[in-house]
Short mmCIF file of C-alpha atoms in Angstrom, two decimals:
data_model
loop_
_atom_site.label_atom_id
_atom_site.label_comp_id
_atom_site.label_asym_id
_atom_site.label_seq_id
_atom_site.Cartn_x
_atom_site.Cartn_y
_atom_site.Cartn_z
CA MET A 1 3.09 -37.30 3.37
CA ALA A 2 4.56 -38.53 0.13
CA ALA A 3 6.62 -35.68 -1.26
CA GLU A 4 9.37 -34.87 -3.67
CA GLY A 5 12.97 -34.72 -2.53
CA PRO A 6 14.07 -32.10 0.00
CA GLU A 7 16.02 -30.25 -2.70
CA GLU A 8 12.79 -29.32 -4.46
CA PRO A 9 11.76 -25.65 -3.97
CA VAL A 10 8.11 -26.70 -3.61
CA LEU A 11 7.09 -29.99 -2.01
CA THR A 12 3.85 -31.54 -3.23
CA GLY A 13 2.07 -34.40 -1.59
CA ARG A 14 -1.19 -35.96 -0.52
CA THR A 15 -2.66 -37.18 2.74
CA GLY A 16 -6.01 -38.76 2.18
CA ARG A 17 -8.05 -36.36 0.07
CA LEU A 18 -5.93 -33.34 1.10
CA ALA A 19 -3.32 -32.14 -1.39
CA GLN A 20 -0.40 -30.27 0.17
CA LEU A 21 1.96 -27.59 -1.11
CA THR A 22 5.01 -26.62 0.94
CA LEU A 23 7.20 -23.72 -0.13
CA ASN A 24 10.65 -25.12 0.53
CA ARG A 25 13.27 -22.37 0.53
CA PRO A 26 13.42 -21.65 4.27
CA ARG A 27 16.84 -19.98 4.13
CA ALA A 28 15.37 -17.45 1.68
CA LEU A 29 12.16 -17.12 3.70
CA ASN A 30 10.51 -19.19 0.97
CA ALA A 31 10.81 -16.35 -1.53
CA LEU A 32 9.12 -17.22 -4.81
CA THR A 33 11.01 -17.94 -8.00
CA ARG A 34 9.56 -18.58 -11.43
CA PRO A 35 10.16 -22.36 -11.19
CA MET A 36 8.27 -22.38 -7.88
CA VAL A 37 5.34 -20.55 -9.41
CA ARG A 38 5.24 -23.05 -12.26
CA ILE A 39 5.34 -26.03 -9.89
CA ILE A 40 2.43 -24.65 -7.87
CA ASP A 41 0.41 -23.82 -10.96
CA ALA A 42 0.95 -27.25 -12.50
CA ALA A 43 0.01 -29.00 -9.26
CA LEU A 44 -3.18 -26.98 -8.91
CA ALA A 45 -4.12 -27.66 -12.52
CA ARG A 46 -3.59 -31.39 -11.95
CA TRP A 47 -5.51 -31.53 -8.67
CA GLU A 48 -8.41 -29.50 -10.02
CA HIS A 49 -9.48 -32.46 -12.13
CA ASP A 50 -8.48 -35.20 -9.67
CA GLU A 51 -11.60 -36.60 -8.03
CA ASP A 52 -9.49 -37.99 -5.20
CA VAL A 53 -8.45 -34.45 -4.16
CA ALA A 54 -11.06 -32.61 -2.11
CA ALA A 55 -9.00 -29.64 -0.91
CA VAL A 56 -5.55 -28.02 -1.00
CA VAL A 57 -3.42 -26.46 1.74
CA ILE A 58 -0.27 -24.35 1.33
CA THR A 59 2.36 -23.88 4.03
CA GLY A 60 5.94 -22.67 4.29
CA ALA A 61 8.96 -24.70 5.38
CA GLY A 62 10.91 -23.54 8.40
CA GLU A 63 9.88 -21.49 11.41
CA ARG A 64 10.02 -17.96 10.00
CA GLY A 65 7.07 -17.69 7.67
CA LEU A 66 5.00 -18.76 4.73
CA CYS A 67 6.71 -16.55 2.15
CA ALA A 68 8.57 -13.23 2.23
CA GLY A 69 7.59 -12.38 -1.36
CA GLY A 70 9.11 -12.74 -4.79
CA ASP A 71 12.83 -13.19 -5.28
CA VAL A 72 13.69 -9.49 -5.50
CA ARG A 73 17.41 -10.22 -5.80
CA ALA A 74 16.66 -11.83 -9.14
CA VAL A 75 14.52 -8.83 -10.13
CA TYR A 76 17.37 -6.52 -9.11
CA GLU A 77 19.91 -8.31 -11.29
CA ASP A 78 17.45 -8.45 -14.18
CA ALA A 79 16.52 -4.77 -13.94
CA ARG A 80 20.20 -3.80 -14.01
CA THR A 81 20.67 -5.63 -17.31
CA GLY A 82 17.58 -4.51 -19.19
CA GLY A 83 14.70 -6.28 -17.47
CA ALA A 84 14.16 -9.10 -19.96
CA GLU A 85 13.27 -11.85 -17.46
CA SER A 86 11.06 -10.27 -14.81
CA PRO A 87 7.97 -9.72 -17.01
CA GLY A 88 7.81 -13.47 -17.62
CA PHE A 89 8.03 -14.20 -13.90
CA TRP A 90 5.28 -11.68 -13.14
CA ARG A 91 3.11 -13.04 -15.93
CA ASP A 92 3.26 -16.56 -14.49
CA GLU A 93 2.86 -15.31 -10.92
CA TYR A 94 -0.18 -13.11 -11.56
CA LEU A 95 -1.93 -15.80 -13.57
CA LEU A 96 -1.30 -18.15 -10.64
CA ASN A 97 -2.91 -15.59 -8.32
CA SER A 98 -5.96 -15.62 -10.57
CA ARG A 99 -6.07 -19.44 -10.55
CA ILE A 100 -5.95 -19.49 -6.74
CA ALA A 101 -8.76 -16.93 -6.45
CA ARG A 102 -10.98 -18.93 -8.82
CA TYR A 103 -9.96 -22.40 -7.64
CA PRO A 104 -13.03 -24.64 -7.58
CA LYS A 105 -11.89 -26.61 -4.53
CA PRO A 106 -11.18 -25.28 -1.02
CA TYR A 107 -7.70 -23.75 -0.91
CA ALA A 108 -6.34 -23.08 2.58
CA ALA A 109 -3.28 -21.00 3.40
CA ILE A 110 -1.48 -21.22 6.73
CA MET A 111 -0.23 -17.62 7.00
CA ASP A 112 2.08 -18.26 9.95
CA GLY A 113 5.06 -15.93 10.36
CA ILE A 114 6.15 -13.61 7.57
CA VAL A 115 3.69 -13.23 4.68
CA MET A 116 4.64 -10.39 2.38
CA GLY A 117 4.32 -9.41 -1.26
CA GLY A 118 4.15 -12.56 -3.33
CA GLY A 119 3.40 -14.48 -0.15
CA VAL A 120 0.14 -12.55 0.06
CA GLY A 121 -0.52 -13.52 -3.54
CA VAL A 122 -0.38 -17.27 -2.86
CA SER A 123 -2.41 -17.02 0.36
CA ALA A 124 -4.84 -14.10 0.57
CA HIS A 125 -6.68 -15.08 -2.62
CA GLY A 126 -7.48 -18.47 -1.11
CA SER A 127 -10.84 -19.49 0.32
CA VAL A 128 -9.60 -20.38 3.83
CA ARG A 129 -6.91 -18.04 5.18
CA ILE A 130 -5.47 -18.72 8.62
CA VAL A 131 -3.27 -16.38 10.67
CA THR A 132 -1.52 -16.93 13.99
CA GLU A 133 -0.02 -14.72 16.69
CA ARG A 134 3.24 -14.89 14.71
CA SER A 135 1.75 -13.64 11.44
CA ALA A 136 3.30 -10.51 9.93
CA VAL A 137 1.42 -9.57 6.77
CA ALA A 138 2.40 -6.70 4.47
CA MET A 139 2.59 -5.31 0.96
CA PRO A 140 5.86 -3.35 1.33
CA GLU A 141 6.47 -2.56 -2.35
CA THR A 142 6.65 1.25 -2.13
CA GLY A 143 9.81 0.79 -0.06
CA ILE A 144 11.60 -0.75 -3.05
CA GLY A 145 10.20 1.50 -5.78
CA LEU A 146 7.43 -0.88 -6.84
CA VAL A 147 3.63 -0.74 -6.77
CA PRO A 148 1.79 -3.41 -4.71
CA ASP A 149 1.10 -6.33 -7.03
CA VAL A 150 -0.10 -9.99 -6.97
CA GLY A 151 -3.62 -8.62 -6.64
CA GLY A 152 -2.59 -6.54 -3.63
CA THR A 153 -4.23 -3.38 -4.93
CA TYR A 154 -7.43 -5.38 -5.48
CA LEU A 155 -7.44 -6.63 -1.88
CA LEU A 156 -6.38 -3.34 -0.30
CA SER A 157 -8.81 -1.26 -2.34
CA ARG A 158 -11.60 -3.34 -0.82
CA ALA A 159 -10.48 -3.03 2.81
CA PRO A 160 -12.79 -0.97 5.07
CA GLY A 161 -12.57 2.77 4.58
CA GLU A 162 -9.05 3.91 3.77
CA LEU A 163 -7.23 1.15 5.65
CA GLY A 164 -5.94 -0.31 2.41
CA THR A 165 -4.56 3.03 1.27
CA HIS A 166 -2.74 3.35 4.59
CA LEU A 167 -1.20 -0.11 4.27
CA ALA A 168 -0.30 0.30 0.60
CA LEU A 169 1.47 3.65 0.96
CA THR A 170 3.29 2.89 4.21
CA GLY A 171 3.95 -0.82 3.57
CA ARG A 172 3.06 -1.33 7.19
CA VAL A 173 3.10 -4.84 8.69
CA VAL A 174 -0.18 -5.97 10.25
CA ARG A 175 -0.78 -8.74 12.74
CA ALA A 176 -3.60 -11.27 12.90
CA ALA A 177 -6.59 -9.15 13.97
CA ASP A 178 -5.80 -6.36 11.55
CA ALA A 179 -5.19 -8.82 8.70
CA VAL A 180 -8.69 -10.19 9.31
CA LEU A 181 -10.15 -6.68 9.57
CA CYS A 182 -8.60 -5.70 6.23
CA GLY A 183 -9.88 -8.80 4.45
CA LEU A 184 -6.47 -10.43 4.06
CA ALA A 185 -7.30 -13.38 6.32
CA ASP A 186 -10.32 -15.19 7.80
CA HIS A 187 -9.42 -17.16 10.91
CA PHE A 188 -7.05 -16.88 13.88
CA VAL A 189 -5.57 -20.13 15.18
CA PRO A 190 -2.79 -20.11 17.82
CA SER A 191 0.41 -21.49 16.35
CA GLU A 192 0.60 -24.20 19.01
CA LEU A 193 -2.60 -25.67 17.55
CA LEU A 194 -1.37 -25.84 13.96
CA PRO A 195 -0.24 -29.49 14.17
CA GLU A 196 -3.74 -30.46 15.32
CA LEU A 197 -5.27 -28.35 12.58
CA HIS A 198 -3.12 -30.07 9.96
CA THR A 199 -4.31 -33.42 11.27
CA ALA A 200 -7.92 -32.24 11.03
CA PHE A 201 -7.38 -31.02 7.48
CA ALA A 202 -5.82 -34.33 6.48
CA ALA A 203 -8.76 -36.22 7.95
CA THR A 204 -11.36 -34.39 5.89
CA THR A 205 -13.28 -36.47 3.41
CA THR A 206 -15.56 -33.73 2.11
CA GLY A 207 -13.04 -30.89 1.74
CA ASP A 208 -14.95 -28.68 4.18
CA LEU A 209 -11.88 -26.98 5.62
CA ARG A 210 -13.90 -24.20 7.25
CA ALA A 211 -15.65 -26.79 9.39
CA ALA A 212 -12.26 -28.30 10.22
CA VAL A 213 -10.96 -24.91 11.39
CA ARG A 214 -13.83 -24.11 13.76
CA PRO A 215 -12.71 -26.21 16.75
CA TYR A 216 -9.31 -24.48 16.70
CA GLU A 217 -10.31 -20.91 15.86
CA GLN A 218 -10.04 -18.30 18.64
CA PRO A 219 -10.44 -14.52 18.90
CA ALA A 220 -7.27 -12.85 17.65
CA PRO A 221 -5.21 -10.63 19.96
CA GLU A 222 -6.49 -7.08 19.60
CA GLY A 223 -5.11 -4.99 16.76
CA ASP A 224 -4.98 -1.21 16.46
CA LEU A 225 -6.30 -0.35 13.00
CA ALA A 226 -9.95 -0.31 14.08
CA ASP A 227 -9.23 2.39 16.66
CA GLY A 228 -7.22 4.30 14.06
CA ARG A 229 -10.04 4.47 11.54
CA PRO A 230 -11.01 8.10 12.34
CA TRP A 231 -7.61 9.57 11.43
CA ILE A 232 -6.85 6.99 8.74
CA ASP A 233 -10.11 7.59 6.88
CA ALA A 234 -9.90 11.35 7.27
CA CYS A 235 -6.32 11.63 6.03
CA TYR A 236 -6.10 8.97 3.32
CA SER A 237 -9.32 10.00 1.57
CA ALA A 238 -7.42 12.89 -0.03
CA ASP A 239 -6.95 12.89 -3.79
CA THR A 240 -3.15 13.23 -3.87
CA VAL A 241 -0.23 11.85 -1.91
CA GLU A 242 0.86 15.39 -1.09
CA GLU A 243 -2.50 16.15 0.47
CA ILE A 244 -2.50 12.83 2.35
CA VAL A 245 0.88 13.65 3.86
CA GLY A 246 -0.29 17.16 4.72
CA ARG A 247 -3.36 15.86 6.50
CA LEU A 248 -1.31 13.28 8.39
CA LEU A 249 1.16 15.92 9.56
CA ASP A 250 -1.63 18.27 10.61
CA HIS A 251 -3.62 15.64 12.48
CA GLY A 252 -3.44 15.59 16.24
CA ASP A 253 -3.00 11.86 16.60
CA PRO A 254 0.70 10.93 17.02
CA ALA A 255 0.11 7.79 14.95
CA ALA A 256 -0.83 9.98 11.99
CA LYS A 257 2.45 11.86 12.18
CA GLU A 258 4.33 8.57 12.42
CA ALA A 259 2.54 7.39 9.30
CA ALA A 260 3.53 10.58 7.47
CA ALA A 261 7.16 10.06 8.44
CA THR A 262 7.00 6.51 7.07
CA VAL A 263 5.35 7.56 3.81
CA LEU A 264 8.03 10.17 3.24
CA THR A 265 10.73 7.46 3.29
CA ARG A 266 9.10 5.59 0.38
CA SER A 267 9.74 6.06 -3.32
CA PRO A 268 7.87 9.23 -4.36
CA THR A 269 7.19 7.81 -7.81
CA ALA A 270 5.95 4.51 -6.42
CA LEU A 271 3.72 6.33 -3.94
CA LYS A 272 1.95 8.31 -6.65
CA ALA A 273 1.63 5.29 -8.93
CA THR A 274 0.29 3.23 -6.02
CA LEU A 275 -2.38 5.75 -5.10
CA ALA A 276 -3.47 5.95 -8.74
CA GLY A 277 -3.55 2.16 -8.95
CA LEU A 278 -5.60 1.81 -5.77
CA ARG A 279 -8.18 4.37 -6.88
CA THR A 280 -8.51 2.63 -10.24
CA ALA A 281 -8.72 -0.81 -8.61
CA ARG A 282 -11.77 0.32 -6.64
CA ARG A 283 -13.59 0.89 -9.91
CA LEU A 284 -12.56 -2.37 -11.57
CA ALA A 285 -14.96 -5.28 -11.17
CA THR A 286 -12.62 -8.27 -11.12
CA LEU A 287 -9.30 -9.37 -9.73
CA GLU A 288 -8.13 -10.14 -13.26
CA GLU A 289 -8.70 -6.57 -14.44
CA VAL A 290 -6.60 -5.38 -11.51
CA LEU A 291 -3.88 -7.94 -12.22
CA ASP A 292 -3.71 -6.62 -15.79
CA GLN A 293 -3.20 -3.14 -14.36
CA GLU A 294 -0.57 -4.31 -11.87
CA TYR A 295 1.33 -6.09 -14.63
CA ARG A 296 1.57 -2.82 -16.55
CA ALA A 297 2.79 -1.07 -13.41
CA SER A 298 5.40 -3.71 -12.54
CA CYS A 299 6.82 -3.75 -16.06
CA ALA A 300 7.01 0.04 -16.04
CA ALA A 301 8.90 -0.03 -12.74
CA LEU A 302 11.66 -2.09 -14.37
CA ALA A 303 12.68 0.98 -16.35
CA THR A 304 12.83 3.28 -13.33
CA HIS A 305 15.79 4.26 -11.22
CA ASP A 306 13.88 3.64 -8.01
CA LEU A 307 13.32 -0.11 -8.36
CA VAL A 308 17.02 -0.93 -8.59
CA GLU A 309 17.89 1.65 -5.94
CA GLY A 310 15.16 0.50 -3.56
CA ILE A 311 16.17 -3.16 -3.73
CA ARG A 312 19.82 -2.17 -3.36
CA ALA A 313 19.13 -0.19 -0.20
CA GLN A 314 16.72 -2.65 1.42
CA VAL A 315 18.02 -6.07 0.32
CA ILE A 316 21.47 -5.92 -1.30
CA ASP A 317 23.51 -3.40 0.71
CA LYS A 318 20.91 -3.11 3.50
CA ASP A 319 21.95 0.45 4.28
CA ARG A 320 18.25 1.44 4.39
CA THR A 321 19.07 4.80 2.76
CA PRO A 322 17.67 4.75 -0.77
CA HIS A 323 18.35 7.78 -2.95
CA TRP A 324 15.13 8.20 -4.89
CA SER A 325 14.86 10.00 -8.21
CA PRO A 326 12.89 12.22 -8.21
CA ALA A 327 13.80 12.76 -4.59
CA ASP A 328 10.45 14.16 -3.48
CA LEU A 329 6.78 14.11 -4.37
CA ALA A 330 6.89 17.50 -6.06
CA GLY A 331 9.32 16.14 -8.64
CA VAL A 332 7.01 13.34 -9.81
CA THR A 333 5.04 14.46 -12.86
CA GLU A 334 1.72 13.25 -14.25
CA ALA A 335 3.67 11.76 -17.14
CA ASP A 336 5.80 9.75 -14.69
CA VAL A 337 2.65 8.24 -13.19
CA ALA A 338 1.00 7.68 -16.57
CA ARG A 339 3.87 5.40 -17.61
CA PHE A 340 2.68 2.88 -15.02
CA SER A 341 -0.54 2.43 -17.01
CA ALA A 342 1.10 1.96 -20.41
CA THR A 343 1.05 -1.39 -22.21
CA PRO A 344 4.44 -3.10 -21.69
CA PRO A 345 6.74 -3.57 -24.70
CA GLY A 346 6.18 -7.32 -24.53
CA GLY A 347 2.39 -7.00 -24.55
CA ALA A 348 -0.39 -7.06 -21.99
CA LEU A 349 -0.97 -9.76 -19.39
CA GLY A 350 -4.51 -10.46 -20.61
CA ALA A 351 -5.72 -12.02 -17.37
CA ALA A 352 -9.19 -10.53 -17.79
CA ASP A 353 -9.50 -12.14 -21.22
CA ARG A 354 -8.80 -15.57 -19.73
CA SER A 355 -11.29 -15.40 -16.86
#
């Protein structure tokens, strides 16, 4: 593979007719920065019109995962000083998510290891999404005072029943079988077979990556979300977060009570904004319309106490004891939630206008 130097945050290269993207910040779990997003976007734009490129594959450097999300440390520092930079990062990132979803050539993502937040954005919108027994997929934003983004509310709102609501509010990590069940992935391939799969991808002349996957695909180890559908659907179909928590606490299944306990550790404001965003996303026809909505929500979060506090508790100090404001669901008003739908000071994303 001919690639850029090892200091580059994204390696680009070609093997035969396969173009390759490698997220190359393994010490940071390949967390996305704005320069990385721009490198990926520029490469995809170039390869889209290159007749010698039949397909694209994205992987992550190192052994720990594809991508742990956006660089929230940078968001933290920006939010503390007025939030001037993060909207630009999100604008580029969400437009990249749209490009990936509409890419005219096969786009495969090897979702091995940790795939969270922005990592979902550069993988789950692809046309060939591969998980392994090591995959850990999540949209954990409510734990840092943010609403699921990168098209996460689009994907989760279209999961069977109320599974997406469960994952969005709790931020729960799912493994391979449940990622496939929820529509976040397509194929399970054991990690030990990934080198052979890469070789098969590189040998393709037609770009038919689905055909290349078939000899290596196996049934995924059993998940648990399918068995949990009765209590998940019954509890998360409620109209408010308060009622969801009440139903979870009253349900007889111990897993429901565990879910309630998890929800109650998340940012109350983010929870209510997330539920509103998910319900709206179900009614929106396109990913781009949802990305426009998520951009409004992310920009609004920059002005909240909870985003800085959530990142501090989970990533900076790692004390895992965020002090939310308001501290409970009852303190979050309709006006607080409405702010997440307001047009940002710097203007709208306009993804739907570009599609």
